[in-house]
Amino acid sequence: MNRSDLTAKQREAVDARENALLVIGGAGTGKTSLALWAARTELERPENAGSRALFLTFSRTAVDQIATRSKAVVSGIESRIEVSTFHSFAYRILRRFGHLAGVTERNPTVQSASEAKLLGQSVDRLVYDDLMPLALRVLETPAVAGLFAQRWCMVVCDEFQDTGDEHWDLLSMLRVSSRLMLLGDEHQSIFGFLAHKGVQPGRIRDTATLVDRVVELEQVSHRDPTGAIPALASSIRERRFGDESVRDAIAEGRLRIHSGVEDDGVVELIGGTLDGAWQRGCRTFGVFAHSNQSVAELSLQLADANVEHELVGLPDAEADALYAMLASTRYAYREAEWPDVKVALGTFLTASTRGSPPPLAHALASDTPLPSALEERLDGVMASLVNAAEESLAEVAAVAAEAWTSLGVVAGNAPWERSAPSFISLCKRTEGRGERHLDDLAAAIGQMRASAMFDSRRRRSPAVQVMNLHQTKGRESDAVVILFSDSDFHGREVEPFPEASRLLYVVLTRARKEITVILGGDPHPLVAPFGSLT
């Protein structure tokens, strides 16, 4: 979006000078783009020479989106704009200042969610939920608070409606000498299950009285300029399935509905839907299902049908792949035991399959007997690692990088293969450092593992991305396919399903061109009205 493309309301937000500004706008109304222009405007003021702007958001996807949209806007000042997730920002604070403030040890490590799920929470490592409260304790230290208060002239919070009390406390600490811009839409508040952390739909309304100015954007979608998809999504959020906007979307082919679909026909229908959307000019596709378990099962079925796709939301899998390769390398040099390698492989498998750890992961992490064929393959990997250690670290790295794929387990091949080149490259850089090389390798992988847990690593992704409904926030695709299984549990709400309907709104508004809804024979009351539209 160029500056000349800004609407009157967007320009009002960009040119505002109040210390605290709340910008309200629906899905696709350009909140992030105007915030980037506002940051540029602020950084170009003479009094802010040398200052920086900070964008805080929730997901790695959102970080990617901001980085993608910012190229034209921030040309020439890229180094002065920082974009981070809240938890990545908290982790940076702890790594740099935690030990100085007496809150953490030097270079604290964080246990991955998959490892905690498989083995239980570690007593000597942090977990994800520790990061925000500990970072707040560090920021309460006067010296650290003073340093951070002077770093940014502007702080922007994206998706403000999803913030909890800890996020607001952090923003309050950072805004002491910075302008604060909050971006949000109460209709996209979909994390009500975190009410115990202060996440609730009324946050925007409550905050409106605490800021200096509120700007409400025109409800014009830049994602779908025709307005057809935002209109039908709003109608469905309000439970008006018979609205003219919904009927028109169906008549124009923007909304397609298939009801009474049997389980064994879902993948074939999805494949046909993707082919048809491609013929109609769509080039990016989102396939959404309700739960982690249903997404994992759908991903396996699509793989069996040779539908190339990415299972979104598995950054831990890549991080745990690196850790398993490191464990294999340590074993080759007799700095780890073979059970340590099996535990690392089980942790990787847990990260790669979503939901509860699969039986094979538990077996790898314990003394449970494995299938004889798998035991033989593991023995082969073990022997190859020992033999490679007599040659060079590069030889060991090559064996470790192939360890998982040589086992013949289908799940996890994609994230493992994405991580293998990074591991081999790290080994090349650390080889020749004598006794230090494994320590240096472990330190580098520890940093990469933390980065994979908290930050986005942008790469070219397949055109088809598969994810659960809550992971759709911040994403957009030309065509969206939504699978609602009869077994889906949508909470204990009843009509009009206030929270679940907001989730539907978010999911539907991810589409730029068209939406396909797939229902079983006995759909949940939340989505059953779609069936009557066929």
Short mmCIF file of C-alpha atoms in Angstrom, two decimals:
data_model
loop_
_atom_site.label_atom_id
_atom_site.label_comp_id
_atom_site.label_asym_id
_atom_site.label_seq_id
_atom_site.Cartn_x
_atom_site.Cartn_y
_atom_site.Cartn_z
CA MET A 1 0.00 0.00 0.00
CA ASN A 2 1.45 3.36 -1.06
CA ARG A 3 0.90 6.48 1.00
CA SER A 4 -1.38 7.83 -1.71
CA ASP A 5 -3.56 4.71 -1.29
CA LEU A 6 -4.40 5.52 2.32
CA THR A 7 -8.02 6.33 3.03
CA ALA A 8 -9.03 9.45 4.94
CA LYS A 9 -9.35 7.51 8.20
CA GLN A 10 -6.03 5.76 7.65
CA ARG A 11 -4.32 9.12 7.06
CA GLU A 12 -5.93 10.39 10.25
CA ALA A 13 -4.26 7.56 12.17
CA VAL A 14 -0.91 8.04 10.41
CA ASP A 15 -0.81 11.78 11.12
CA ALA A 16 -2.08 11.57 14.72
CA ARG A 17 0.26 12.93 17.40
CA GLU A 18 -1.40 11.66 20.56
CA ASN A 19 0.71 9.56 22.91
CA ALA A 20 -1.71 6.62 22.90
CA LEU A 21 -3.85 5.79 19.87
CA LEU A 22 -6.31 2.93 19.35
CA VAL A 23 -7.07 1.98 15.72
CA ILE A 24 -10.13 -0.23 15.19
CA GLY A 25 -10.80 -1.96 11.89
CA GLY A 26 -12.15 -5.22 10.52
CA ALA A 27 -10.25 -7.98 8.74
CA GLY A 28 -8.27 -6.71 5.75
CA THR A 29 -8.89 -3.00 6.39
CA GLY A 30 -5.18 -2.15 6.30
CA LYS A 31 -4.40 -1.68 9.99
CA THR A 32 -0.88 -3.10 9.71
CA SER A 33 -0.02 -1.10 6.60
CA LEU A 34 -1.14 2.20 8.11
CA ALA A 35 0.85 1.38 11.26
CA LEU A 36 3.98 0.99 9.15
CA TRP A 37 3.34 4.39 7.56
CA ALA A 38 2.76 5.86 11.02
CA ALA A 39 6.08 4.39 12.19
CA ARG A 40 7.89 5.85 9.20
CA THR A 41 6.31 9.25 9.82
CA GLU A 42 7.40 9.13 13.46
CA LEU A 43 10.96 8.03 12.67
CA GLU A 44 11.39 10.83 10.13
CA ARG A 45 10.66 13.54 12.69
CA PRO A 46 13.88 15.47 13.48
CA GLU A 47 13.53 14.90 17.22
CA ASN A 48 13.55 11.13 16.68
CA ALA A 49 16.81 10.90 14.75
CA GLY A 50 18.50 7.67 15.80
CA SER A 51 15.37 6.31 17.48
CA ARG A 52 13.62 3.08 16.58
CA ALA A 53 10.08 1.71 16.28
CA LEU A 54 8.92 -1.59 17.75
CA PHE A 55 6.11 -3.83 16.42
CA LEU A 56 4.83 -6.49 18.80
CA THR A 57 2.43 -9.21 17.71
CA PHE A 58 1.48 -12.78 18.61
CA SER A 59 2.43 -15.16 15.84
CA ARG A 60 5.42 -15.80 13.65
CA THR A 61 3.02 -15.57 10.72
CA ALA A 62 2.16 -12.01 11.67
CA VAL A 63 5.86 -11.17 11.87
CA ASP A 64 6.27 -12.50 8.33
CA GLN A 65 3.25 -10.54 7.11
CA ILE A 66 4.57 -7.29 8.58
CA ALA A 67 8.01 -7.89 7.08
CA THR A 68 6.46 -8.61 3.67
CA ARG A 69 4.26 -5.53 3.65
CA SER A 70 6.96 -3.23 4.99
CA LYS A 71 9.42 -3.37 2.10
CA ALA A 72 8.13 -0.36 0.19
CA VAL A 73 7.03 1.54 3.27
CA VAL A 74 10.26 1.35 5.26
CA SER A 75 12.77 1.55 2.42
CA GLY A 76 15.92 3.19 3.76
CA ILE A 77 14.99 2.83 7.44
CA GLU A 78 14.65 -0.95 7.72
CA SER A 79 17.27 -1.17 10.47
CA ARG A 80 15.25 1.17 12.66
CA ILE A 81 12.11 -0.97 12.76
CA GLU A 82 12.03 -4.07 14.96
CA VAL A 83 9.29 -6.68 14.54
CA SER A 84 8.86 -9.40 17.13
CA THR A 85 6.39 -11.70 18.78
CA PHE A 86 5.70 -10.95 22.43
CA HIS A 87 7.37 -14.16 23.56
CA SER A 88 10.41 -13.65 21.34
CA PHE A 89 10.77 -10.16 22.79
CA ALA A 90 10.48 -11.56 26.32
CA TYR A 91 13.11 -14.20 25.58
CA ARG A 92 15.53 -11.54 24.29
CA ILE A 93 15.08 -9.60 27.52
CA LEU A 94 15.81 -12.69 29.61
CA ARG A 95 18.88 -13.69 27.60
CA ARG A 96 20.39 -10.24 27.77
CA PHE A 97 19.38 -8.95 31.18
CA GLY A 98 17.83 -11.82 33.13
CA HIS A 99 21.02 -12.84 34.94
CA LEU A 100 21.96 -9.21 35.64
CA ALA A 101 18.60 -8.67 37.33
CA GLY A 102 18.91 -11.93 39.27
CA VAL A 103 15.81 -13.36 37.58
CA THR A 104 17.39 -16.15 35.47
CA GLU A 105 20.74 -17.80 34.98
CA ARG A 106 23.04 -16.62 32.21
CA ASN A 107 21.80 -17.80 28.78
CA PRO A 108 18.63 -19.51 30.05
CA THR A 109 17.35 -22.43 27.99
CA VAL A 110 13.73 -23.12 27.14
CA GLN A 111 12.21 -26.58 27.00
CA SER A 112 10.24 -27.21 23.83
CA ALA A 113 6.54 -27.92 24.16
CA SER A 114 6.98 -31.32 22.52
CA GLU A 115 9.67 -32.40 24.99
CA ALA A 116 7.56 -31.25 27.93
CA LYS A 117 4.60 -33.14 26.47
CA LEU A 118 6.60 -36.36 26.08
CA LEU A 119 8.83 -36.27 29.15
CA GLY A 120 7.14 -33.85 31.51
CA GLN A 121 8.28 -30.35 32.46
CA SER A 122 11.96 -29.93 33.27
CA VAL A 123 12.84 -28.47 36.66
CA ASP A 124 15.96 -26.67 35.45
CA ARG A 125 14.69 -25.09 32.21
CA LEU A 126 12.14 -22.46 31.38
CA VAL A 127 8.93 -23.23 29.56
CA TYR A 128 7.00 -21.01 27.18
CA ASP A 129 4.62 -19.68 29.84
CA ASP A 130 7.54 -18.55 32.03
CA LEU A 131 8.81 -16.00 29.54
CA MET A 132 6.37 -13.10 29.87
CA PRO A 133 6.14 -12.97 33.70
CA LEU A 134 9.92 -13.29 34.10
CA ALA A 135 10.56 -10.59 31.49
CA LEU A 136 8.22 -8.26 33.39
CA ARG A 137 10.27 -8.86 36.53
CA VAL A 138 13.43 -7.91 34.65
CA LEU A 139 11.81 -4.74 33.29
CA GLU A 140 10.90 -3.71 36.82
CA THR A 141 14.62 -3.28 37.46
CA PRO A 142 15.20 0.50 37.25
CA ALA A 143 18.37 0.29 35.15
CA VAL A 144 16.79 -2.03 32.58
CA ALA A 145 13.52 -0.06 32.53
CA GLY A 146 15.41 3.16 31.84
CA LEU A 147 17.35 1.59 28.98
CA PHE A 148 14.24 0.22 27.29
CA ALA A 149 12.25 3.41 27.79
CA GLN A 150 14.77 5.31 25.65
CA ARG A 151 15.11 2.82 22.83
CA TRP A 152 11.85 3.33 20.88
CA CYS A 153 9.98 6.45 19.90
CA MET A 154 6.96 4.35 18.90
CA VAL A 155 5.57 1.00 19.98
CA VAL A 156 2.86 -0.73 17.90
CA CYS A 157 0.80 -3.65 19.18
CA ASP A 158 -0.91 -5.68 16.46
CA GLU A 159 -3.98 -7.84 17.23
CA PHE A 160 -4.51 -5.91 20.46
CA GLN A 161 -7.86 -7.61 21.07
CA ASP A 162 -5.95 -10.82 21.88
CA THR A 163 -3.75 -9.32 24.58
CA GLY A 164 -3.93 -10.40 28.19
CA ASP A 165 -2.92 -8.68 31.39
CA GLU A 166 0.79 -9.54 30.98
CA HIS A 167 0.86 -8.04 27.49
CA TRP A 168 -0.78 -4.85 28.72
CA ASP A 169 1.70 -4.62 31.61
CA LEU A 170 4.56 -4.92 29.13
CA LEU A 171 3.10 -2.27 26.83
CA SER A 172 2.56 0.03 29.79
CA MET A 173 6.23 -0.28 30.76
CA LEU A 174 7.41 0.42 27.21
CA ARG A 175 5.18 3.43 26.60
CA VAL A 176 6.73 5.62 29.31
CA SER A 177 8.57 7.76 26.73
CA SER A 178 7.19 6.24 23.52
CA ARG A 179 4.07 6.77 21.47
CA LEU A 180 1.77 3.75 21.62
CA MET A 181 -0.42 2.57 18.74
CA LEU A 182 -2.85 -0.30 19.34
CA LEU A 183 -4.43 -2.13 16.39
CA GLY A 184 -7.46 -4.32 16.92
CA ASP A 185 -10.91 -5.63 16.06
CA GLU A 186 -13.13 -7.07 18.77
CA HIS A 187 -14.83 -9.27 16.17
CA GLN A 188 -11.53 -11.16 15.79
CA SER A 189 -11.12 -11.93 19.48
CA ILE A 190 -10.90 -15.73 19.39
CA PHE A 191 -8.86 -16.70 22.44
CA GLY A 192 -11.53 -16.55 25.11
CA PHE A 193 -10.25 -19.84 26.53
CA LEU A 194 -7.36 -17.76 27.92
CA ALA A 195 -9.70 -15.67 30.07
CA HIS A 196 -7.66 -16.66 33.13
CA LYS A 197 -4.81 -14.61 31.61
CA GLY A 198 -7.04 -11.60 31.05
CA VAL A 199 -7.77 -12.28 27.37
CA GLN A 200 -11.37 -11.25 26.77
CA PRO A 201 -13.45 -9.64 24.00
CA GLY A 202 -14.08 -6.49 26.00
CA ARG A 203 -10.44 -5.41 26.06
CA ILE A 204 -10.84 -2.98 23.17
CA ARG A 205 -13.92 -1.36 24.71
CA ASP A 206 -12.21 -1.12 28.10
CA THR A 207 -9.06 0.37 26.61
CA ALA A 208 -10.89 3.01 24.59
CA THR A 209 -11.22 5.06 27.78
CA LEU A 210 -7.49 4.76 28.56
CA VAL A 211 -6.07 6.07 25.28
CA ASP A 212 -5.92 9.63 23.99
CA ARG A 213 -7.69 8.96 20.71
CA VAL A 214 -9.67 6.25 18.91
CA VAL A 215 -9.76 5.99 15.11
CA GLU A 216 -12.31 3.64 13.54
CA LEU A 217 -11.42 2.70 9.97
CA GLU A 218 -13.81 2.43 7.07
CA GLN A 219 -14.92 -1.18 6.69
CA VAL A 220 -13.34 -1.61 3.27
CA SER A 221 -11.32 -4.79 2.76
CA HIS A 222 -8.06 -4.58 0.86
CA ARG A 223 -7.95 -8.39 0.89
CA ASP A 224 -11.21 -8.64 -1.08
CA PRO A 225 -11.98 -5.22 -2.63
CA THR A 226 -15.35 -6.47 -3.86
CA GLY A 227 -16.48 -6.70 -0.24
CA ALA A 228 -18.32 -9.97 -0.92
CA ILE A 229 -16.35 -12.18 1.45
CA PRO A 230 -16.20 -9.67 4.35
CA ALA A 231 -19.97 -9.18 3.99
CA LEU A 232 -20.83 -12.87 4.09
CA ALA A 233 -18.38 -13.41 6.97
CA SER A 234 -20.05 -10.65 8.97
CA SER A 235 -23.50 -12.11 8.28
CA ILE A 236 -22.40 -15.56 9.44
CA ARG A 237 -20.75 -14.10 12.54
CA GLU A 238 -24.14 -12.57 13.34
CA ARG A 239 -25.81 -15.93 12.57
CA ARG A 240 -27.68 -14.52 9.58
CA PHE A 241 -27.08 -17.44 7.23
CA GLY A 242 -30.01 -16.47 5.01
CA ASP A 243 -28.73 -12.94 4.44
CA GLU A 244 -28.56 -11.60 0.91
CA SER A 245 -24.75 -11.31 1.17
CA VAL A 246 -24.51 -15.07 1.76
CA ARG A 247 -26.92 -15.94 -1.05
CA ASP A 248 -25.10 -13.65 -3.45
CA ALA A 249 -21.74 -15.18 -2.56
CA ILE A 250 -23.11 -18.64 -3.35
CA ALA A 251 -24.67 -17.48 -6.62
CA GLU A 252 -21.37 -15.88 -7.70
CA GLY A 253 -19.28 -18.94 -6.78
CA ARG A 254 -17.48 -17.16 -3.97
CA LEU A 255 -18.92 -19.61 -1.42
CA ARG A 256 -19.29 -23.33 -2.17
CA ILE A 257 -20.84 -25.76 0.32
CA HIS A 258 -20.73 -29.56 0.34
CA SER A 259 -22.80 -31.32 2.99
CA GLY A 260 -23.21 -34.95 3.95
CA VAL A 261 -19.65 -35.79 2.87
CA GLU A 262 -18.45 -39.18 4.13
CA ASP A 263 -15.04 -39.41 5.77
CA ASP A 264 -13.60 -41.54 2.97
CA GLY A 265 -14.59 -38.94 0.39
CA VAL A 266 -13.06 -35.87 2.04
CA VAL A 267 -9.58 -36.01 0.54
CA GLU A 268 -10.86 -36.63 -2.98
CA LEU A 269 -13.24 -33.69 -2.61
CA ILE A 270 -10.47 -31.43 -1.31
CA GLY A 271 -8.21 -32.44 -4.20
CA GLY A 272 -10.94 -31.68 -6.72
CA THR A 273 -11.66 -28.36 -5.00
CA LEU A 274 -8.01 -27.31 -5.17
CA ASP A 275 -7.80 -28.30 -8.84
CA GLY A 276 -10.92 -26.33 -9.65
CA ALA A 277 -9.72 -23.26 -7.75
CA TRP A 278 -6.42 -23.42 -9.63
CA GLN A 279 -8.26 -23.42 -12.93
CA ARG A 280 -10.15 -20.33 -11.75
CA GLY A 281 -6.89 -18.47 -11.15
CA CYS A 282 -6.23 -19.15 -7.45
CA ARG A 283 -2.56 -19.72 -6.59
CA THR A 284 -2.44 -19.97 -2.80
CA PHE A 285 -4.64 -22.26 -0.72
CA GLY A 286 -5.51 -22.69 2.93
CA VAL A 287 -7.04 -25.96 4.11
CA PHE A 288 -8.44 -25.63 7.62
CA ALA A 289 -9.79 -28.19 10.09
CA HIS A 290 -10.89 -27.75 13.68
CA SER A 291 -8.50 -29.60 15.97
CA ASN A 292 -4.82 -30.53 15.98
CA GLN A 293 -5.81 -34.17 15.74
CA SER A 294 -8.09 -33.70 12.74
CA VAL A 295 -5.44 -31.54 11.05
CA ALA A 296 -2.77 -34.21 11.60
CA GLU A 297 -5.03 -36.95 10.22
CA LEU A 298 -5.97 -34.80 7.23
CA SER A 299 -2.29 -34.07 6.54
CA LEU A 300 -1.47 -37.78 6.46
CA GLN A 301 -4.38 -38.46 4.11
CA LEU A 302 -3.32 -35.66 1.78
CA ALA A 303 0.24 -37.00 1.78
CA ASP A 304 -1.06 -40.46 0.84
CA ALA A 305 -2.97 -38.82 -2.02
CA ASN A 306 0.24 -37.03 -3.17
CA VAL A 307 -1.15 -33.57 -2.44
CA GLU A 308 1.93 -31.47 -1.71
CA HIS A 309 1.29 -29.27 1.31
CA GLU A 310 2.78 -27.78 4.43
CA LEU A 311 1.46 -28.67 7.86
CA VAL A 312 1.55 -25.23 9.47
CA GLY A 313 2.44 -24.56 13.06
CA LEU A 314 5.28 -27.05 13.53
CA PRO A 315 8.30 -24.80 14.20
CA ASP A 316 9.14 -27.01 17.18
CA ALA A 317 9.60 -29.93 14.79
CA GLU A 318 12.43 -28.17 12.99
CA ALA A 319 14.00 -27.11 16.28
CA ASP A 320 13.74 -30.62 17.71
CA ALA A 321 15.17 -32.07 14.49
CA LEU A 322 18.31 -30.00 15.04
CA TYR A 323 18.48 -31.19 18.63
CA ALA A 324 18.13 -34.85 17.55
CA MET A 325 20.93 -34.40 15.00
CA LEU A 326 23.08 -32.85 17.73
CA ALA A 327 22.33 -35.75 20.08
CA SER A 328 23.35 -38.18 17.33
CA THR A 329 26.61 -36.30 16.80
CA ARG A 330 27.36 -36.28 20.52
CA TYR A 331 26.79 -40.03 20.60
CA ALA A 332 29.24 -40.53 17.73
CA TYR A 333 31.93 -38.84 19.83
CA ARG A 334 30.89 -40.66 23.01
CA GLU A 335 29.55 -37.49 24.66
CA ALA A 336 26.00 -38.88 24.86
CA GLU A 337 24.41 -42.27 25.38
CA TRP A 338 22.28 -44.01 22.78
CA PRO A 339 19.10 -43.68 24.90
CA ASP A 340 19.64 -39.89 24.74
CA VAL A 341 19.45 -40.11 20.95
CA LYS A 342 16.26 -42.18 21.08
CA VAL A 343 14.66 -39.66 23.47
CA ALA A 344 15.58 -36.84 21.07
CA LEU A 345 14.06 -38.78 18.16
CA GLY A 346 10.89 -39.41 20.19
CA THR A 347 10.68 -35.71 21.00
CA PHE A 348 11.02 -34.86 17.32
CA LEU A 349 8.27 -37.33 16.41
CA THR A 350 6.01 -35.76 19.05
CA ALA A 351 6.60 -32.31 17.56
CA SER A 352 5.88 -33.63 14.06
CA THR A 353 2.53 -35.27 14.73
CA ARG A 354 0.58 -32.81 16.91
CA GLY A 355 -1.85 -33.82 19.62
CA SER A 356 -0.75 -36.41 22.18
CA PRO A 357 2.65 -38.10 21.73
CA PRO A 358 2.19 -41.15 19.47
CA PRO A 359 2.96 -44.62 20.89
CA LEU A 360 6.19 -44.80 18.87
CA ALA A 361 7.43 -41.60 20.52
CA HIS A 362 6.80 -43.09 23.98
CA ALA A 363 8.55 -46.27 22.92
CA LEU A 364 11.61 -44.38 21.70
CA ALA A 365 11.79 -42.43 24.96
CA SER A 366 11.54 -45.56 27.14
CA ASP A 367 12.63 -49.17 27.27
CA THR A 368 9.54 -50.34 25.40
CA PRO A 369 10.46 -52.85 22.67
CA LEU A 370 10.32 -51.47 19.14
CA PRO A 371 9.34 -53.33 15.96
CA SER A 372 12.24 -55.53 14.90
CA ALA A 373 12.65 -53.79 11.54
CA LEU A 374 12.92 -50.40 13.24
CA GLU A 375 15.41 -51.77 15.79
CA GLU A 376 17.58 -52.99 12.94
CA ARG A 377 17.50 -49.58 11.27
CA LEU A 378 18.38 -47.86 14.54
CA ASP A 379 21.29 -50.25 15.02
CA GLY A 380 22.44 -49.36 11.52
CA VAL A 381 22.35 -45.63 12.31
CA MET A 382 24.23 -46.24 15.56
CA ALA A 383 27.00 -48.18 13.81
CA SER A 384 27.24 -45.61 10.99
CA LEU A 385 27.67 -42.76 13.48
CA VAL A 386 30.51 -44.54 15.28
CA ASN A 387 32.26 -45.37 12.02
CA ALA A 388 31.85 -41.81 10.71
CA ALA A 389 33.47 -40.40 13.86
CA GLU A 390 36.72 -42.07 12.80
CA GLU A 391 36.68 -39.98 9.62
CA SER A 392 35.51 -36.41 10.29
CA LEU A 393 32.77 -34.24 11.73
CA ALA A 394 31.50 -33.73 8.19
CA GLU A 395 30.97 -37.50 7.84
CA VAL A 396 29.18 -37.63 11.19
CA ALA A 397 26.99 -34.67 10.16
CA ALA A 398 26.01 -36.45 6.95
CA VAL A 399 24.92 -39.56 8.87
CA ALA A 400 23.11 -37.55 11.56
CA ALA A 401 21.31 -35.49 8.91
CA GLU A 402 19.97 -38.72 7.36
CA ALA A 403 19.17 -40.46 10.65
CA TRP A 404 15.42 -39.91 10.65
CA THR A 405 14.73 -40.56 6.98
CA SER A 406 16.81 -43.77 7.15
CA LEU A 407 14.39 -45.12 9.79
CA GLY A 408 11.53 -45.21 7.30
CA VAL A 409 9.02 -43.38 9.52
CA VAL A 410 6.67 -41.32 7.34
CA ALA A 411 5.77 -38.56 9.82
CA GLY A 412 8.25 -35.72 10.15
CA ASN A 413 10.21 -36.10 6.92
CA ALA A 414 9.50 -32.54 5.71
CA PRO A 415 10.65 -30.62 8.84
CA TRP A 416 13.65 -32.95 9.21
CA GLU A 417 14.74 -32.36 5.63
CA ARG A 418 14.31 -28.59 6.07
CA SER A 419 16.60 -28.65 9.10
CA ALA A 420 19.30 -30.95 7.69
CA PRO A 421 21.09 -28.34 5.51
CA SER A 422 21.33 -25.95 8.46
CA PHE A 423 22.83 -28.68 10.62
CA ILE A 424 25.41 -29.66 8.02
CA SER A 425 26.34 -26.00 7.50
CA LEU A 426 26.83 -25.49 11.24
CA CYS A 427 29.06 -28.56 11.44
CA LYS A 428 31.23 -27.25 8.62
CA ARG A 429 31.66 -23.95 10.45
CA THR A 430 32.64 -25.58 13.75
CA GLU A 431 34.88 -28.35 12.38
CA GLY A 432 38.58 -27.81 13.09
CA ARG A 433 38.07 -26.14 16.46
CA GLY A 434 39.49 -29.10 18.30
CA GLU A 435 37.84 -30.07 21.57
CA ARG A 436 35.62 -26.99 21.38
CA HIS A 437 33.82 -27.98 18.22
CA LEU A 438 30.96 -29.89 19.86
CA ASP A 439 30.44 -27.19 22.47
CA ASP A 440 30.37 -24.53 19.77
CA LEU A 441 27.97 -26.67 17.73
CA ALA A 442 25.69 -27.15 20.75
CA ALA A 443 25.68 -23.40 21.48
CA ALA A 444 24.86 -22.54 17.87
CA ILE A 445 22.06 -25.10 17.72
CA GLY A 446 20.73 -23.92 21.05
CA GLN A 447 20.42 -20.43 19.60
CA MET A 448 18.81 -21.75 16.40
CA ARG A 449 16.42 -23.88 18.45
CA ALA A 450 15.35 -20.85 20.44
CA SER A 451 14.96 -18.88 17.23
CA ALA A 452 12.80 -21.61 15.72
CA MET A 453 10.62 -21.63 18.84
CA PHE A 454 10.02 -17.89 18.88
CA ASP A 455 10.84 -16.27 15.55
CA SER A 456 9.76 -16.87 12.00
CA ARG A 457 12.26 -18.18 9.50
CA ARG A 458 10.85 -17.12 6.20
CA ARG A 459 11.14 -19.60 3.37
CA ARG A 460 9.29 -20.56 0.25
CA SER A 461 6.28 -22.63 1.26
CA PRO A 462 4.10 -24.99 -0.77
CA ALA A 463 1.00 -23.40 -2.28
CA VAL A 464 -1.25 -25.51 -0.04
CA GLN A 465 -1.05 -24.94 3.71
CA VAL A 466 -2.95 -27.05 6.24
CA MET A 467 -3.72 -25.78 9.76
CA ASN A 468 -6.26 -25.65 12.55
CA LEU A 469 -8.83 -22.88 12.79
CA HIS A 470 -7.05 -20.86 15.48
CA GLN A 471 -3.83 -20.80 13.45
CA THR A 472 -5.54 -18.96 10.60
CA LYS A 473 -5.19 -15.58 12.34
CA GLY A 474 -2.91 -13.31 10.33
CA ARG A 475 -2.96 -15.48 7.21
CA GLU A 476 -4.59 -15.07 3.82
CA SER A 477 -4.98 -17.24 0.72
CA ASP A 478 -6.68 -16.95 -2.64
CA ALA A 479 -8.87 -19.97 -1.85
CA VAL A 480 -9.85 -21.41 1.53
CA VAL A 481 -11.22 -24.91 2.18
CA ILE A 482 -12.79 -25.48 5.63
CA LEU A 483 -13.49 -29.00 6.86
CA PHE A 484 -16.02 -29.38 9.69
CA SER A 485 -16.12 -32.97 10.98
CA ASP A 486 -19.10 -34.35 12.85
CA SER A 487 -16.84 -35.10 15.84
CA ASP A 488 -15.60 -31.50 16.23
CA PHE A 489 -16.06 -30.05 19.71
CA HIS A 490 -16.80 -26.32 19.54
CA GLY A 491 -17.07 -25.69 23.26
CA ARG A 492 -20.12 -25.56 25.49
CA GLU A 493 -21.66 -22.47 23.95
CA VAL A 494 -25.20 -22.48 22.61
CA GLU A 495 -26.89 -20.32 19.99
CA PRO A 496 -25.79 -17.66 19.06
CA PHE A 497 -22.30 -19.09 19.78
CA PRO A 498 -20.62 -15.70 20.42
CA GLU A 499 -17.00 -16.86 20.64
CA ALA A 500 -17.20 -19.64 18.05
CA SER A 501 -18.94 -17.28 15.63
CA ARG A 502 -16.05 -14.83 15.94
CA LEU A 503 -13.73 -17.70 15.06
CA LEU A 504 -15.84 -18.45 11.98
CA TYR A 505 -15.55 -14.80 10.98
CA VAL A 506 -11.76 -14.91 11.24
CA VAL A 507 -11.52 -18.15 9.27
CA LEU A 508 -13.82 -16.98 6.47
CA THR A 509 -12.07 -13.62 6.07
CA ARG A 510 -8.74 -15.34 5.30
CA ALA A 511 -9.95 -15.85 1.70
CA ARG A 512 -9.24 -13.36 -1.05
CA LYS A 513 -11.32 -15.00 -3.78
CA GLU A 514 -13.34 -18.04 -2.73
CA ILE A 515 -14.37 -20.32 0.15
CA THR A 516 -15.38 -23.98 0.19
CA VAL A 517 -17.11 -25.44 3.27
CA ILE A 518 -17.23 -29.23 3.74
CA LEU A 519 -19.71 -30.73 6.22
CA GLY A 520 -20.33 -34.28 7.38
CA GLY A 521 -23.74 -35.89 7.72
CA ASP A 522 -24.41 -34.67 11.27
CA PRO A 523 -22.65 -31.31 11.69
CA HIS A 524 -22.40 -29.38 14.94
CA PRO A 525 -25.17 -26.77 15.46
CA LEU A 526 -22.56 -24.04 15.04
CA VAL A 527 -22.11 -24.89 11.36
CA ALA A 528 -25.25 -26.93 10.61
CA PRO A 529 -26.98 -23.87 9.04
CA PHE A 530 -24.44 -24.04 6.19
CA GLY A 531 -26.10 -27.31 5.17
CA SER A 532 -29.45 -25.63 4.55
CA LEU A 533 -27.78 -23.29 2.05
CA THR A 534 -26.99 -26.11 -0.38
#
